[in-house]
mmCIF file of C-alpha atoms in Angstrom:
data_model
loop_
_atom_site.group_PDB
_atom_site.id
_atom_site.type_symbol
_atom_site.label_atom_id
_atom_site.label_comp_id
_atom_site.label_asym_id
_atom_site.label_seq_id
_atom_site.Cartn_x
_atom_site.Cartn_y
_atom_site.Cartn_z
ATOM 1 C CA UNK A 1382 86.203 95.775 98.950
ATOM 2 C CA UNK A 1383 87.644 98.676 100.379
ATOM 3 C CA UNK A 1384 89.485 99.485 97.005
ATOM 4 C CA UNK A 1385 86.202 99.603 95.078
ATOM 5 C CA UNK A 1386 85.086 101.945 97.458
ATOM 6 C CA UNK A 1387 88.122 104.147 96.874
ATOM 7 C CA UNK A 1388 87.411 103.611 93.203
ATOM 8 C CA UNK A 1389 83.561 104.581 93.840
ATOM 9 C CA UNK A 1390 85.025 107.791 95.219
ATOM 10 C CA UNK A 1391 87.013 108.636 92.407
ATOM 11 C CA UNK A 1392 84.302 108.052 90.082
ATOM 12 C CA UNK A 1393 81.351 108.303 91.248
ATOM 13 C CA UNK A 1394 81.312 111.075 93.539
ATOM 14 C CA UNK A 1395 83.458 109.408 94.397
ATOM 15 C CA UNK A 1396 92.135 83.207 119.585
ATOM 16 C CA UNK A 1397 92.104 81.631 123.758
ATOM 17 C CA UNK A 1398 90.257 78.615 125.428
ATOM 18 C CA UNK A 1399 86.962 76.972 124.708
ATOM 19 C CA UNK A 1400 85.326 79.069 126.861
ATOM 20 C CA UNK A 1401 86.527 82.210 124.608
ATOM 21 C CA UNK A 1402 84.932 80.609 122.082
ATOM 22 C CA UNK A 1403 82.208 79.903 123.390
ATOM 23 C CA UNK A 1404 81.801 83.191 124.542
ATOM 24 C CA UNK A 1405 82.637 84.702 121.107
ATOM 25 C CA UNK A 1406 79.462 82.705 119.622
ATOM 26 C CA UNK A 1407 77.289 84.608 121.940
ATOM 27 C CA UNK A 1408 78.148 87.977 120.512
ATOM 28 C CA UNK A 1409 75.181 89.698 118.602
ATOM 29 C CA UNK A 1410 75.639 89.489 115.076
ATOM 30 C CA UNK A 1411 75.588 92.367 113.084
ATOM 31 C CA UNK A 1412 73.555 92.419 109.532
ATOM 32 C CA UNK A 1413 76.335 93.037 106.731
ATOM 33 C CA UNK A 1414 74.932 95.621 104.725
ATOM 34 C CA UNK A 1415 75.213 94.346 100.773
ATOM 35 C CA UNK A 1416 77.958 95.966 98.979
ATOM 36 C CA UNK A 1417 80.364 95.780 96.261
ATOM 37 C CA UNK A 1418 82.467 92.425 96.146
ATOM 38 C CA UNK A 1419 85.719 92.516 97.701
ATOM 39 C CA UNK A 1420 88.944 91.075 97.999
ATOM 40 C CA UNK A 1421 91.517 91.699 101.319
ATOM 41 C CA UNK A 1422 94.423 94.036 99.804
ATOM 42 C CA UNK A 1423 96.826 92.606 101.217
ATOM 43 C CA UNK A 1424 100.343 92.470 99.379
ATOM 44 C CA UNK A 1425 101.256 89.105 101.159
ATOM 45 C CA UNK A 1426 98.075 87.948 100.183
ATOM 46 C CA UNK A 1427 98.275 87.823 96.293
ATOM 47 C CA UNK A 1428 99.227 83.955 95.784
ATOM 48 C CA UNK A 1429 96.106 82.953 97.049
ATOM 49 C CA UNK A 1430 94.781 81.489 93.803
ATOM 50 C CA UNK A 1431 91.481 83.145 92.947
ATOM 51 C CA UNK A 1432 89.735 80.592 90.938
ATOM 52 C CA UNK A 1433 89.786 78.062 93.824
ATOM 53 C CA UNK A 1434 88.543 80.973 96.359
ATOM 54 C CA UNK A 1435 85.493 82.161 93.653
ATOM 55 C CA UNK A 1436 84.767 77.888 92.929
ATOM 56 C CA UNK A 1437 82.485 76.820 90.548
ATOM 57 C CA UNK A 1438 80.067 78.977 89.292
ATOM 58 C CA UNK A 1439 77.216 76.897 87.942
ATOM 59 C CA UNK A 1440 78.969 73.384 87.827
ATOM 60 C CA UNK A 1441 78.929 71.354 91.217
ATOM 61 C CA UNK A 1442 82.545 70.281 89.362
ATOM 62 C CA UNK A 1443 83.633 73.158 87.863
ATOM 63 C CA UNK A 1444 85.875 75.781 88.880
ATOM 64 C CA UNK A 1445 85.212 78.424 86.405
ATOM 65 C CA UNK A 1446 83.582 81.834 86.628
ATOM 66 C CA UNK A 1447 81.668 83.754 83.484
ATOM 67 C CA UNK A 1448 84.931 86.003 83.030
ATOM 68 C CA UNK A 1449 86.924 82.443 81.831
ATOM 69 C CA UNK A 1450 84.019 81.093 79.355
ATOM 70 C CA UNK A 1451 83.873 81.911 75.676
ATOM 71 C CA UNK A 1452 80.897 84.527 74.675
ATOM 72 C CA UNK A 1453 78.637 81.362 73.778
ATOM 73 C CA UNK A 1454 78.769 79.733 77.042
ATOM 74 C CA UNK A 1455 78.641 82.701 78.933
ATOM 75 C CA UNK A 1456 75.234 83.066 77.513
ATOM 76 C CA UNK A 1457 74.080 79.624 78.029
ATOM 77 C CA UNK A 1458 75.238 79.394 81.733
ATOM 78 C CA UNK A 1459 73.422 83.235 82.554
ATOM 79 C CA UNK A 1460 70.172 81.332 81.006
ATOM 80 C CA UNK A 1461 70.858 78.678 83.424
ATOM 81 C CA UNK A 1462 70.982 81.358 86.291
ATOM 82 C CA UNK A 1463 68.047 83.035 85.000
ATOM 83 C CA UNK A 1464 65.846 80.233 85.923
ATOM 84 C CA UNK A 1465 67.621 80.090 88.905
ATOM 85 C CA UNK A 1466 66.937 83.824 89.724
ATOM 86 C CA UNK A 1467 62.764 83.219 88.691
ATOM 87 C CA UNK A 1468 61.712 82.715 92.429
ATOM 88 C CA UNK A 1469 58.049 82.088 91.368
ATOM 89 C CA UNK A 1470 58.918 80.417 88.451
ATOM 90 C CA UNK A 1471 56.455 83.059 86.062
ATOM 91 C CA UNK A 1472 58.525 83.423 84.037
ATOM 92 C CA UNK A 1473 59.638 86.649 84.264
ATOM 93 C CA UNK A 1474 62.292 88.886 86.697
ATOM 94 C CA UNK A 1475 60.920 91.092 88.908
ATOM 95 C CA UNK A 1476 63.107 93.734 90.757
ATOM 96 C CA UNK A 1477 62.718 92.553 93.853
ATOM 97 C CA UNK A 1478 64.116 88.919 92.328
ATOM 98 C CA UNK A 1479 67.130 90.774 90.909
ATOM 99 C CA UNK A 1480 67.417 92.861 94.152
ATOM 100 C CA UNK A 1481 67.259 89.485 96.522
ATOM 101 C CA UNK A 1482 69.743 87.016 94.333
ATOM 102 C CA UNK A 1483 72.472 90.152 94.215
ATOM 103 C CA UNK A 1484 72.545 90.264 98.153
ATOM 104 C CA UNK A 1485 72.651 86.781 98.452
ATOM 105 C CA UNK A 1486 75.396 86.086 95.954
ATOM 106 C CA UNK A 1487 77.318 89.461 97.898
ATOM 107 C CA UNK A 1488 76.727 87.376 100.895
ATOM 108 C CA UNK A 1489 77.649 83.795 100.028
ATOM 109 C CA UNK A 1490 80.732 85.152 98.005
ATOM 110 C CA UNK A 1491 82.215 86.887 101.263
ATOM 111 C CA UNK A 1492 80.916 84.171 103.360
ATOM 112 C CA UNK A 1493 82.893 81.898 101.451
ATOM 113 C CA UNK A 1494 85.799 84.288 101.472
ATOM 114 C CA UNK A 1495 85.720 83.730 105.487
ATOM 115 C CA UNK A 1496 85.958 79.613 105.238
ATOM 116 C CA UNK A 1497 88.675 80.293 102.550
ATOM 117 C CA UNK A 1498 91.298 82.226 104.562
ATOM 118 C CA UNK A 1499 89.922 80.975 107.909
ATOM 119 C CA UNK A 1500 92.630 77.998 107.790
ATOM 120 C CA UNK A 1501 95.369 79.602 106.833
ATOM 121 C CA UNK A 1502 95.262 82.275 109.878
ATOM 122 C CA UNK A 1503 94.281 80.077 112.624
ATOM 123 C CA UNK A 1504 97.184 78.349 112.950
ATOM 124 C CA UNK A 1505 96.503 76.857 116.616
ATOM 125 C CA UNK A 1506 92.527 75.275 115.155
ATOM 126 C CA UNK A 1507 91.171 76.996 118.223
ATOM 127 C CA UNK A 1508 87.970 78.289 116.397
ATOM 128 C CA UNK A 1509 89.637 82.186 116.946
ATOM 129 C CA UNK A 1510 92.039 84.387 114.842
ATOM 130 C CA UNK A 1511 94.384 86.264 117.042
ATOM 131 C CA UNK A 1512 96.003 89.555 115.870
ATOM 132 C CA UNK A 1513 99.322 87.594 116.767
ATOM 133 C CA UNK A 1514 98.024 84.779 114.074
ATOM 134 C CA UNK A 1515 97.454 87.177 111.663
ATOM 135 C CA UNK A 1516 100.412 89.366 112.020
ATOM 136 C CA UNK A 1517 102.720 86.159 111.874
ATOM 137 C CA UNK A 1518 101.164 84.557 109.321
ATOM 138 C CA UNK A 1519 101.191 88.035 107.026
ATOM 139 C CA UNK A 1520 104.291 88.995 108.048
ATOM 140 C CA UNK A 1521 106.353 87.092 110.413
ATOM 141 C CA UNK A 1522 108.436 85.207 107.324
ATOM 142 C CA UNK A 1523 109.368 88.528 106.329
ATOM 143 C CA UNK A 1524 110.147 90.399 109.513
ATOM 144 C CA UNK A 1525 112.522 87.113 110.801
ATOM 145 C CA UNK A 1526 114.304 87.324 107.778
ATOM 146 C CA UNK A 1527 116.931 90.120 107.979
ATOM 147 C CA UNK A 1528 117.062 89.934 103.891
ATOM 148 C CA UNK A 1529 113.597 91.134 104.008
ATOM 149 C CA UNK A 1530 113.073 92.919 107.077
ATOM 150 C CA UNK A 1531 113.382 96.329 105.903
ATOM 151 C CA UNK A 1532 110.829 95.164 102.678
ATOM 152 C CA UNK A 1533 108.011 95.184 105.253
ATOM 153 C CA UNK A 1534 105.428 97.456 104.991
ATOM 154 C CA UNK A 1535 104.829 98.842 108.388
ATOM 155 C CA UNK A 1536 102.229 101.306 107.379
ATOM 156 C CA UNK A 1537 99.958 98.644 106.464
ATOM 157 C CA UNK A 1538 100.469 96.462 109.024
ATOM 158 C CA UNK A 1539 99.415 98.687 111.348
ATOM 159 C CA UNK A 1540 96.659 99.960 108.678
ATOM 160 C CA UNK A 1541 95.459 96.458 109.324
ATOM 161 C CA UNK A 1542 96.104 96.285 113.130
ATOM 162 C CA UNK A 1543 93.623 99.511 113.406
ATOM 163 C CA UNK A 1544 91.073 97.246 111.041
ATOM 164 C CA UNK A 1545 91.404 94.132 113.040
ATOM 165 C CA UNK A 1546 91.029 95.785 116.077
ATOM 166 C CA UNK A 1547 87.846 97.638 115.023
ATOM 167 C CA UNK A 1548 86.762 94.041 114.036
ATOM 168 C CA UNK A 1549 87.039 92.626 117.267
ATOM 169 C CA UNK A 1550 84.265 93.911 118.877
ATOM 170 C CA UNK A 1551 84.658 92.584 122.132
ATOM 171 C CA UNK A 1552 88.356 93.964 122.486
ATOM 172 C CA UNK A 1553 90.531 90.791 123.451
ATOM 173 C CA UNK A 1554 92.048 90.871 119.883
ATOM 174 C CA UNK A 1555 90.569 87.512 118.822
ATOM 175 C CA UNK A 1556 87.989 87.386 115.960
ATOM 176 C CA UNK A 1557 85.229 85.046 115.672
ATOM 177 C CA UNK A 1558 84.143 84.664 112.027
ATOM 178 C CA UNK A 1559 81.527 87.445 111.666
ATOM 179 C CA UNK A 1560 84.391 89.594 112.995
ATOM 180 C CA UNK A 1561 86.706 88.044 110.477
ATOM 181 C CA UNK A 1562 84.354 89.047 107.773
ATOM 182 C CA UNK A 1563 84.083 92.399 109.008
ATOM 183 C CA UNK A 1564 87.428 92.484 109.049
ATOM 184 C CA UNK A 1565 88.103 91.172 105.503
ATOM 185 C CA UNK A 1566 84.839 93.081 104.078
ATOM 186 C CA UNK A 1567 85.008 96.468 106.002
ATOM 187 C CA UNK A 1568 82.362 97.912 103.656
ATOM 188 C CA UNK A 1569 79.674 95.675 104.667
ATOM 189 C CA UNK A 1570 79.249 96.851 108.433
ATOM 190 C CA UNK A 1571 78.146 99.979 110.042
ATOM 191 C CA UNK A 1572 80.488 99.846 112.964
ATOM 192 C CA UNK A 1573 83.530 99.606 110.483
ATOM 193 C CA UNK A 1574 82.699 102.983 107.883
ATOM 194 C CA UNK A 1575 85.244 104.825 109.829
ATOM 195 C CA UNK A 1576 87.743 102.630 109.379
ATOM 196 C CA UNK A 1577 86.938 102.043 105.758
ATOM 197 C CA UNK A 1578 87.037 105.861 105.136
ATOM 198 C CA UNK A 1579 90.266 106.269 107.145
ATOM 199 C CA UNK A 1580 92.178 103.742 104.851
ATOM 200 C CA UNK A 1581 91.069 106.188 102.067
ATOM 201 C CA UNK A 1582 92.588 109.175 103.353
ATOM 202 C CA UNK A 1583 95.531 107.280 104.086
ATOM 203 C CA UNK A 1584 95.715 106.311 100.659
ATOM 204 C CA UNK A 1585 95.530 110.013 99.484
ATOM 205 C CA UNK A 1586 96.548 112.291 101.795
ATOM 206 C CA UNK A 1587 100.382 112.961 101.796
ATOM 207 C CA UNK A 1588 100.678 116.245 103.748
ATOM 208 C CA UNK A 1589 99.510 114.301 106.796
ATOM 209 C CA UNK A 1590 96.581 116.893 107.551
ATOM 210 C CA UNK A 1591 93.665 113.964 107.755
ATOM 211 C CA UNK A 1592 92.192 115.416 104.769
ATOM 212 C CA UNK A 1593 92.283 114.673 100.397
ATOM 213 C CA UNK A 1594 93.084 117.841 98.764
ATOM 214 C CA UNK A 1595 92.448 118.416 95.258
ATOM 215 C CA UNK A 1596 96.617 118.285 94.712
ATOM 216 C CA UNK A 1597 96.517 115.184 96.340
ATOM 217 C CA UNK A 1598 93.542 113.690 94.650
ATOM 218 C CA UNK A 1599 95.017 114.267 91.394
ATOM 219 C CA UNK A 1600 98.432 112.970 91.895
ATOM 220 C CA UNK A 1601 97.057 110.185 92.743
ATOM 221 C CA UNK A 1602 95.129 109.604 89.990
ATOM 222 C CA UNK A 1603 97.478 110.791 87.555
ATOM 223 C CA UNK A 1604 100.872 110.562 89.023
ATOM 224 C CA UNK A 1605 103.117 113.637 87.745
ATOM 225 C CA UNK A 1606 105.422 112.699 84.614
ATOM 226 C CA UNK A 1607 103.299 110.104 83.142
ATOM 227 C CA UNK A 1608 103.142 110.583 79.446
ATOM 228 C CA UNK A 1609 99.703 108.012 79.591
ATOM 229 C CA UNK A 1610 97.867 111.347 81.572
ATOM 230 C CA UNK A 1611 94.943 112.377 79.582
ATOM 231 C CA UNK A 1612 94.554 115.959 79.768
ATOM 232 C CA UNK A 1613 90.610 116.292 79.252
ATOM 233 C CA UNK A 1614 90.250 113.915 81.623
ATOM 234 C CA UNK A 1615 92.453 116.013 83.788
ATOM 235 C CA UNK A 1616 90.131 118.302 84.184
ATOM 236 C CA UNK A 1617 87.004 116.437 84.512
ATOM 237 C CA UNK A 1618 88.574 115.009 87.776
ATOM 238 C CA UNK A 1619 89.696 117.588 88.625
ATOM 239 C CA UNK A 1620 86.407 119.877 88.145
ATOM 240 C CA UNK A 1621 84.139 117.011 90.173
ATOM 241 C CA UNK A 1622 86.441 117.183 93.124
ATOM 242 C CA UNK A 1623 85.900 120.855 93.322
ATOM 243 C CA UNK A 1624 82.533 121.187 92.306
ATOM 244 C CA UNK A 1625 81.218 117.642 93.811
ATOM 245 C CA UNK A 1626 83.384 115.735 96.085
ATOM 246 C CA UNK A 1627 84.573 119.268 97.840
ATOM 247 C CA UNK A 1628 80.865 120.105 99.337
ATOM 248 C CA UNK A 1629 81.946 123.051 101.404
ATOM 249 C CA UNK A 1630 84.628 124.678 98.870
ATOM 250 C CA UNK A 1631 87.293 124.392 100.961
ATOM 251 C CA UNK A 1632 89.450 122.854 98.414
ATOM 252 C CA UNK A 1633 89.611 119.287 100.056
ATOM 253 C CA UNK A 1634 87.573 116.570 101.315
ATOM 254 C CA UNK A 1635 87.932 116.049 104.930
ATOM 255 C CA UNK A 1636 86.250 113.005 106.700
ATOM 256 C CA UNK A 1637 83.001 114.047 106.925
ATOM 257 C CA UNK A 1638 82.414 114.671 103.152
ATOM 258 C CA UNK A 1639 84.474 111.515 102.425
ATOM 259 C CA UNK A 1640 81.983 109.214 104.534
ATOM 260 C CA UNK A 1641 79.129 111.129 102.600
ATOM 261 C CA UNK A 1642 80.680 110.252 99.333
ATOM 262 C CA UNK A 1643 81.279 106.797 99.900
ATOM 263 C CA UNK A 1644 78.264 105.612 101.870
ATOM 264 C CA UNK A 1645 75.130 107.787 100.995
ATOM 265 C CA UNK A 1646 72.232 107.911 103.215
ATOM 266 C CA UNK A 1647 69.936 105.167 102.219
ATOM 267 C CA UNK A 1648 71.777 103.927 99.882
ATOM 268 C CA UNK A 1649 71.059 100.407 99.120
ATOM 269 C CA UNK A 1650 73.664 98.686 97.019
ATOM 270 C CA UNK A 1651 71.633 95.716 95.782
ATOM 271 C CA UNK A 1652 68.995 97.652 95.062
ATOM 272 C CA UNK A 1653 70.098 100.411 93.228
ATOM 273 C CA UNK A 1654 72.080 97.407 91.056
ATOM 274 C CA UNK A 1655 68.562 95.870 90.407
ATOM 275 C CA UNK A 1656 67.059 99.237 89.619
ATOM 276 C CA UNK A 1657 69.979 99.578 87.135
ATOM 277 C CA UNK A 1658 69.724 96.588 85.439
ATOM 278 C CA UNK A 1659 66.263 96.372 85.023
ATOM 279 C CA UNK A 1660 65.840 100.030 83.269
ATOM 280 C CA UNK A 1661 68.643 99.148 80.647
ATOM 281 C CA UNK A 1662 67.295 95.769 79.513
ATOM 282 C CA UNK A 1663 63.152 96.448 80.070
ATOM 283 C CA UNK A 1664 62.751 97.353 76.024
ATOM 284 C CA UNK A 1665 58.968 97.058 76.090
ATOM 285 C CA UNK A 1666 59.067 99.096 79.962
ATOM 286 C CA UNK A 1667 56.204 96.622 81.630
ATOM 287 C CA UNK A 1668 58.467 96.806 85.152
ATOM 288 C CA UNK A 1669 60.140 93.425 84.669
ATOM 289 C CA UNK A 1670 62.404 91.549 82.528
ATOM 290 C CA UNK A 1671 62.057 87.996 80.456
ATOM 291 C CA UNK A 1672 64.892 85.966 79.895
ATOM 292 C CA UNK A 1673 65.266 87.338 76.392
ATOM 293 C CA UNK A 1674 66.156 90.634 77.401
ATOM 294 C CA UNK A 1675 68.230 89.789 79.866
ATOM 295 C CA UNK A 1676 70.380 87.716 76.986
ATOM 296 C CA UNK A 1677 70.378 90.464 74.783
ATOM 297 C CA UNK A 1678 71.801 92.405 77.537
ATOM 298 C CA UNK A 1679 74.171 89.500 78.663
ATOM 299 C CA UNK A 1680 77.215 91.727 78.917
ATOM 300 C CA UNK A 1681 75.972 93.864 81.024
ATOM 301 C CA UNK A 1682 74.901 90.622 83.449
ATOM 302 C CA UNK A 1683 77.725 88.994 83.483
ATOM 303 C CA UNK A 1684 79.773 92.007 84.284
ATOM 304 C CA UNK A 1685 76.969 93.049 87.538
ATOM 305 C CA UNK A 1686 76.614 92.182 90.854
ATOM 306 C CA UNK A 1687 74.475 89.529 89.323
ATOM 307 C CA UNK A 1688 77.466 87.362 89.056
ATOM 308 C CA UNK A 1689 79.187 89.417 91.319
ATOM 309 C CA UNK A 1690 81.235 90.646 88.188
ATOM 310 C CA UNK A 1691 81.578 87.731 86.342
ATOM 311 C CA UNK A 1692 83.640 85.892 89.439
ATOM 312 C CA UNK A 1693 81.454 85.224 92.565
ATOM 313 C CA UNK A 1694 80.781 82.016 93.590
ATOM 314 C CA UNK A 1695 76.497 81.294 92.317
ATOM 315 C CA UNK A 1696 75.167 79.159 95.221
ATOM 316 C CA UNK A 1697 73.241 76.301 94.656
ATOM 317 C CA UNK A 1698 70.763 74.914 97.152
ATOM 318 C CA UNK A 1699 70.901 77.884 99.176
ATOM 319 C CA UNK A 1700 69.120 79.793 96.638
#
């Protein structure tokens, strides 16, 4: 999620009564805009075992994703999705196909994210996350415990405190669960860019001045004394963030620029994926793909949006 986006800016230009529930339901649901797959950073988060929360992939039984299989069945199971991605069964992939199964894998993957962490935070089954669920669940364990008190990381919590509360769009710091995916899956909703963008900064900017300089971008990337620091590409990063990332020469990236970099104007995720894939496997360029260029390309597929990078969960009947 969010740390994607970070990455994409490095590299590419970068809970109450029934009645509160029932009112929650009645809240106008926002469209997630499709987006890069994420998973909640959350340091308290990390035993959560991944396999179960991707599933299966293509086996009703199975719990394994196209990163675990062996080269061979890789290629057998993305001729399996194929078919599955050939709406009108023609035999061939159109764009729009591609563009279509990508945003609905984006969304069943962080819809299924939701009904995966849903039971562990709602600890009183009341159909509502509190912040006070959340916060005890995350953190209470280690804030009771005078051994680990001090190990808390306050900074975050509150990080995620400013996050939640942006989620909860009706302010009574409960979240229904399109707010919890907007809170889990920032990226994928308007009303939440700030917030995303803000978490970057924070994770950059160590003068305090609400801005990335080009100091601070770098030592981040490349943290001083670390004998692993390429020097060429030193100065690569450092050349883009002055002569991309920095748009008005400044010598830093303030908010502004920072929400330019990492959402684009019209930028559609899903389709600029499809657009991707589709000019590096067309060989005979007639606008659409068979299934035996996408297999001779099967690297590239498995490690797309297609898949969700080799680890999303492929929905069956929905599709």
């Amino acid at each position: 999620m969010i740390r994607l986006l970070l990455i994409c800016f490095v590299s590419c230009v970068v809970l109450g009564s029934s009645e509160q529930t029932e009112k929650k339901s009645e809240v106008i649901e926002e469209e997630p805009l499709s987006h890069l797959e994420d998973q909640h950073d959350h340091d308290h988060d990390q035993d959560h075992d991944q396999d179960h929360e991707h599933g299966a992939l293509l086996e009703p039984d199975g719990a394994r994703s196209f990163n675990q299989l062996a080269p061979e069945e890789s290629i057998t199971q993305l001729a399996i999705l194929v078919d599955r991605i050939d709406a009108d069964k023609d035999d061939f992939i159109s764009e729009d196909e591609l563009k279509i199964w990508i945003q609905n894998v984006q969304r069943n993957y962080t819809n299924g994210q939701v009904e995966d962490r849903w039971k562990d935070f709602d600890t009183d089954e009341d159909g509502l996350i509190s912040w006070d669920e959340y916060k005890n669940v995350s953190y209470g364990s280690y804030m009771d415990d005078p051994l680990t008190k001090e190990d808390v990381n306050i900074p975050q919590m509150l990080q995620e405190e400013r996050r939640f509360r942006a989620a909860d769009t009706d302010a009574d710091l409960k979240l229904h669960k399109l707010e919890f995916n907007a809170f889990l899956h920032p990226e994928n909703f308007h009303h939440m860019r700030d917030v995303v963008v803000q978490e970057t900064i924070d994770d950059f900017d160590k003068n305090g001045d609400g801005s990335i300089d080009v100091n601070e971008f770098m030592d981040e990337l490349f943290p001083p004394g670390n004998d692993d620091n390429d020097s060429d590409l030193m100065e690569k990063q450092r050349q883009d963030f002055l002569e991309e990332k920095d748009m008005n020469k400044d010598g830093k990236v303030d908010k502004q620029e920072l929400m330019e970099l990492m959402f684009p104007a019209n930028h559609d995720a899903a389709d600029s994926e499809a657009k991707h894939l589709l000019k590096e496997s067309d060989t005979n360029q007639d606008g659409k793909l068979t299934k035996s260029e996408i297999l001779d390309n099967h690297k590239l597929f498995v490690e797309s949006q297609v898949t969700n990078y080799g680890e999303a969960v492929v929905p069956h009947d929905e599709l």
